C-alpha positions in Angstrom: -128.5 73.6 -169.0 -128.7 76.1 -166.4 -126.5 76.5 -163.3 -127.9 77.3 -160.2 -125.8 78.1 -156.5 -127.7 78.5 -153.2 -125.8 81.0 -150.8 -126.9 80.6 -147.0 -129.2 83.5 -145.9 -127.0 85.3 -143.4 -127.5 88.6 -141.5 -124.3 90.5 -141.7 -124.4 94.2 -140.3 -120.7 95.0 -140.8 -121.0 96.4 -144.2 -124.3 98.7 -143.9 -123.5 99.9 -140.0 -125.8 98.3 -136.8 -129.7 98.5 -138.7 -130.3 96.8 -141.6 -133.1 97.9 -143.9 -135.0 96.9 -146.2 -134.4 97.3 -150.1 -136.8 99.8 -151.2 -138.1 99.9 -155.0 -136.5 97.9 -158.4 -134.2 100.4 -158.6 -132.6 99.4 -155.8 -132.9 95.8 -155.5 -131.4 95.8 -159.4 -128.3 97.6 -158.0 -127.9 94.9 -155.1 -128.2 92.3 -157.4 -125.6 93.4 -159.6 -123.2 94.2 -156.7 -123.9 90.8 -155.3 -123.6 88.7 -158.9 -120.3 90.8 -159.5 -118.9 89.8 -156.0 -119.7 86.1 -156.5 -118.9 85.2 -160.0 -116.3 87.9 -160.9 -117.6 88.8 -164.5 -119.1 92.5 -164.9 -122.8 93.2 -165.6 -123.8 94.3 -168.5 -127.6 95.2 -167.4 -130.9 94.2 -165.8 -133.2 92.7 -167.9 -136.2 92.2 -165.7 -136.9 92.9 -161.9 -140.1 91.5 -160.5 -141.3 90.9 -156.9 -141.0 87.7 -155.3 -144.2 87.0 -153.4 -143.0 83.9 -151.2 -140.2 86.2 -148.7 -141.4 89.9 -149.9 -137.9 89.8 -151.8 -137.1 90.2 -155.4 -136.2 88.5 -158.5 -133.8 90.0 -160.9 -132.6 88.9 -164.2 -129.0 90.3 -165.0 -127.0 90.1 -167.9 -123.2 89.3 -167.6 -120.2 89.7 -169.7 -118.7 86.0 -169.5 -116.4 85.6 -172.4 -115.4 89.0 -173.6 -114.1 88.3 -177.5 -112.8 90.5 -180.4 -114.8 91.5 -182.5 -117.4 92.4 -179.6 -120.5 90.8 -181.4 -118.9 87.5 -181.1 -118.5 87.8 -177.1 -120.3 85.6 -174.8 -122.9 87.1 -172.4 -125.3 85.0 -169.8 -128.7 86.3 -168.2 -128.7 85.1 -164.5 -131.6 85.0 -162.2 -130.7 86.6 -159.0 -133.1 86.4 -155.9 -132.7 88.7 -153.0 -134.7 88.7 -149.7 -136.6 91.8 -148.2 -133.0 93.5 -146.8 -131.1 93.0 -149.8 -129.5 89.7 -149.4 -128.4 87.5 -151.8 -130.8 84.0 -151.3 -129.6 82.3 -154.4 -128.8 82.7 -158.3 -128.7 80.5 -161.4 -127.5 80.9 -164.8 -130.6 81.1 -167.1 -129.5 81.6 -170.7 -126.0 81.7 -172.6 -126.0 83.4 -175.8 -123.6 85.2 -178.1 -124.3 89.1 -178.1 -124.8 89.5 -181.8 -127.2 86.6 -181.7 -131.2 87.6 -182.5 -133.8 86.6 -179.7 -135.7 83.5 -180.7 
Protein backbone atom coordinates (compact mmCIF):
# COMPACT_ATOMS: atom_id res chain seq x y z
CA UNK A 1 0.00 0.00 0.00
CA UNK A 2 1.38 3.41 -0.93
CA UNK A 3 2.11 5.98 1.73
CA UNK A 4 1.23 9.55 0.83
CA UNK A 5 2.16 12.74 2.59
CA UNK A 6 1.30 16.27 1.59
CA UNK A 7 3.22 19.29 2.73
CA UNK A 8 1.57 22.71 2.49
CA UNK A 9 3.12 24.89 -0.16
CA UNK A 10 5.11 27.71 1.36
CA UNK A 11 7.23 30.44 -0.05
CA UNK A 12 10.37 30.70 2.06
CA UNK A 13 13.25 32.84 0.84
CA UNK A 14 15.40 32.50 3.95
CA UNK A 15 17.56 29.69 2.62
CA UNK A 16 17.91 30.89 -0.98
CA UNK A 17 18.28 34.63 -0.61
CA UNK A 18 15.77 37.31 -1.43
CA UNK A 19 14.98 36.21 -4.99
CA UNK A 20 13.22 32.97 -5.83
CA UNK A 21 14.46 31.20 -8.96
CA UNK A 22 12.64 28.50 -10.86
CA UNK A 23 14.12 25.03 -11.24
CA UNK A 24 15.69 24.80 -14.67
CA UNK A 25 16.02 21.33 -16.07
CA UNK A 26 15.63 17.76 -14.98
CA UNK A 27 18.98 17.58 -13.18
CA UNK A 28 18.17 20.52 -10.88
CA UNK A 29 14.70 19.11 -10.20
CA UNK A 30 16.20 15.73 -9.27
CA UNK A 31 18.71 17.36 -6.92
CA UNK A 32 15.96 19.40 -5.21
CA UNK A 33 13.79 16.29 -4.85
CA UNK A 34 16.58 14.23 -3.27
CA UNK A 35 17.51 16.98 -0.81
CA UNK A 36 13.89 17.66 0.20
CA UNK A 37 13.03 13.99 0.63
CA UNK A 38 16.15 13.26 2.69
CA UNK A 39 15.34 16.22 4.97
CA UNK A 40 11.81 14.93 5.54
CA UNK A 41 12.20 11.18 5.93
CA UNK A 42 15.80 10.91 7.10
CA UNK A 43 16.79 8.05 4.76
CA UNK A 44 19.69 8.18 2.30
CA UNK A 45 18.80 8.49 -1.36
CA UNK A 46 20.26 5.87 -3.70
CA UNK A 47 19.38 7.56 -6.99
CA UNK A 48 16.68 8.88 -9.27
CA UNK A 49 14.81 6.50 -11.54
CA UNK A 50 12.51 8.99 -13.34
CA UNK A 51 12.06 12.71 -13.92
CA UNK A 52 9.10 14.19 -15.76
CA UNK A 53 7.23 17.47 -16.05
CA UNK A 54 4.03 17.91 -14.05
CA UNK A 55 1.76 19.70 -16.48
CA UNK A 56 -0.83 20.75 -13.89
CA UNK A 57 1.42 23.33 -12.21
CA UNK A 58 4.57 23.67 -14.33
CA UNK A 59 6.52 21.65 -11.82
CA UNK A 60 8.21 18.26 -11.72
CA UNK A 61 7.52 14.64 -10.70
CA UNK A 62 10.60 12.70 -9.69
CA UNK A 63 10.92 9.05 -8.64
CA UNK A 64 13.62 8.82 -5.97
CA UNK A 65 15.04 5.50 -4.77
CA UNK A 66 15.80 5.41 -1.05
CA UNK A 67 17.61 2.98 1.26
CA UNK A 68 15.06 2.36 4.03
CA UNK A 69 16.53 -0.64 5.90
CA UNK A 70 20.24 -1.39 5.46
CA UNK A 71 21.12 -5.06 6.02
CA UNK A 72 24.07 -7.40 5.75
CA UNK A 73 24.52 -8.71 3.14
CA UNK A 74 23.65 -5.59 1.16
CA UNK A 75 21.56 -7.59 -1.33
CA UNK A 76 18.94 -8.09 1.42
CA UNK A 77 18.59 -4.34 2.20
CA UNK A 78 15.13 -2.83 1.76
CA UNK A 79 14.76 0.04 -0.68
CA UNK A 80 11.76 2.12 -1.67
CA UNK A 81 10.77 4.33 -4.55
CA UNK A 82 9.12 7.63 -3.65
CA UNK A 83 7.28 9.87 -6.08
CA UNK A 84 8.17 13.47 -5.25
CA UNK A 85 6.27 16.40 -6.68
CA UNK A 86 7.89 19.84 -6.87
CA UNK A 87 6.48 23.17 -8.01
CA UNK A 88 8.30 25.27 -10.62
CA UNK A 89 10.45 26.86 -7.90
CA UNK A 90 11.65 23.51 -6.56
CA UNK A 91 9.48 23.58 -3.43
CA UNK A 92 8.18 20.18 -2.36
CA UNK A 93 4.42 19.91 -2.82
CA UNK A 94 3.97 16.25 -1.90
CA UNK A 95 5.63 12.86 -1.78
CA UNK A 96 4.45 9.29 -1.52
CA UNK A 97 6.04 5.87 -1.35
CA UNK A 98 4.97 3.91 -4.41
CA UNK A 99 7.09 0.77 -4.08
CA UNK A 100 9.18 -1.11 -1.52
CA UNK A 101 11.55 -3.89 -2.54
CA UNK A 102 14.62 -5.93 -1.60
CA UNK A 103 17.82 -4.78 -3.31
CA UNK A 104 18.59 -8.22 -4.73
CA UNK A 105 15.07 -8.77 -6.11
CA UNK A 106 14.50 -8.60 -9.86
CA UNK A 107 11.78 -6.38 -11.33
CA UNK A 108 8.65 -8.28 -12.28
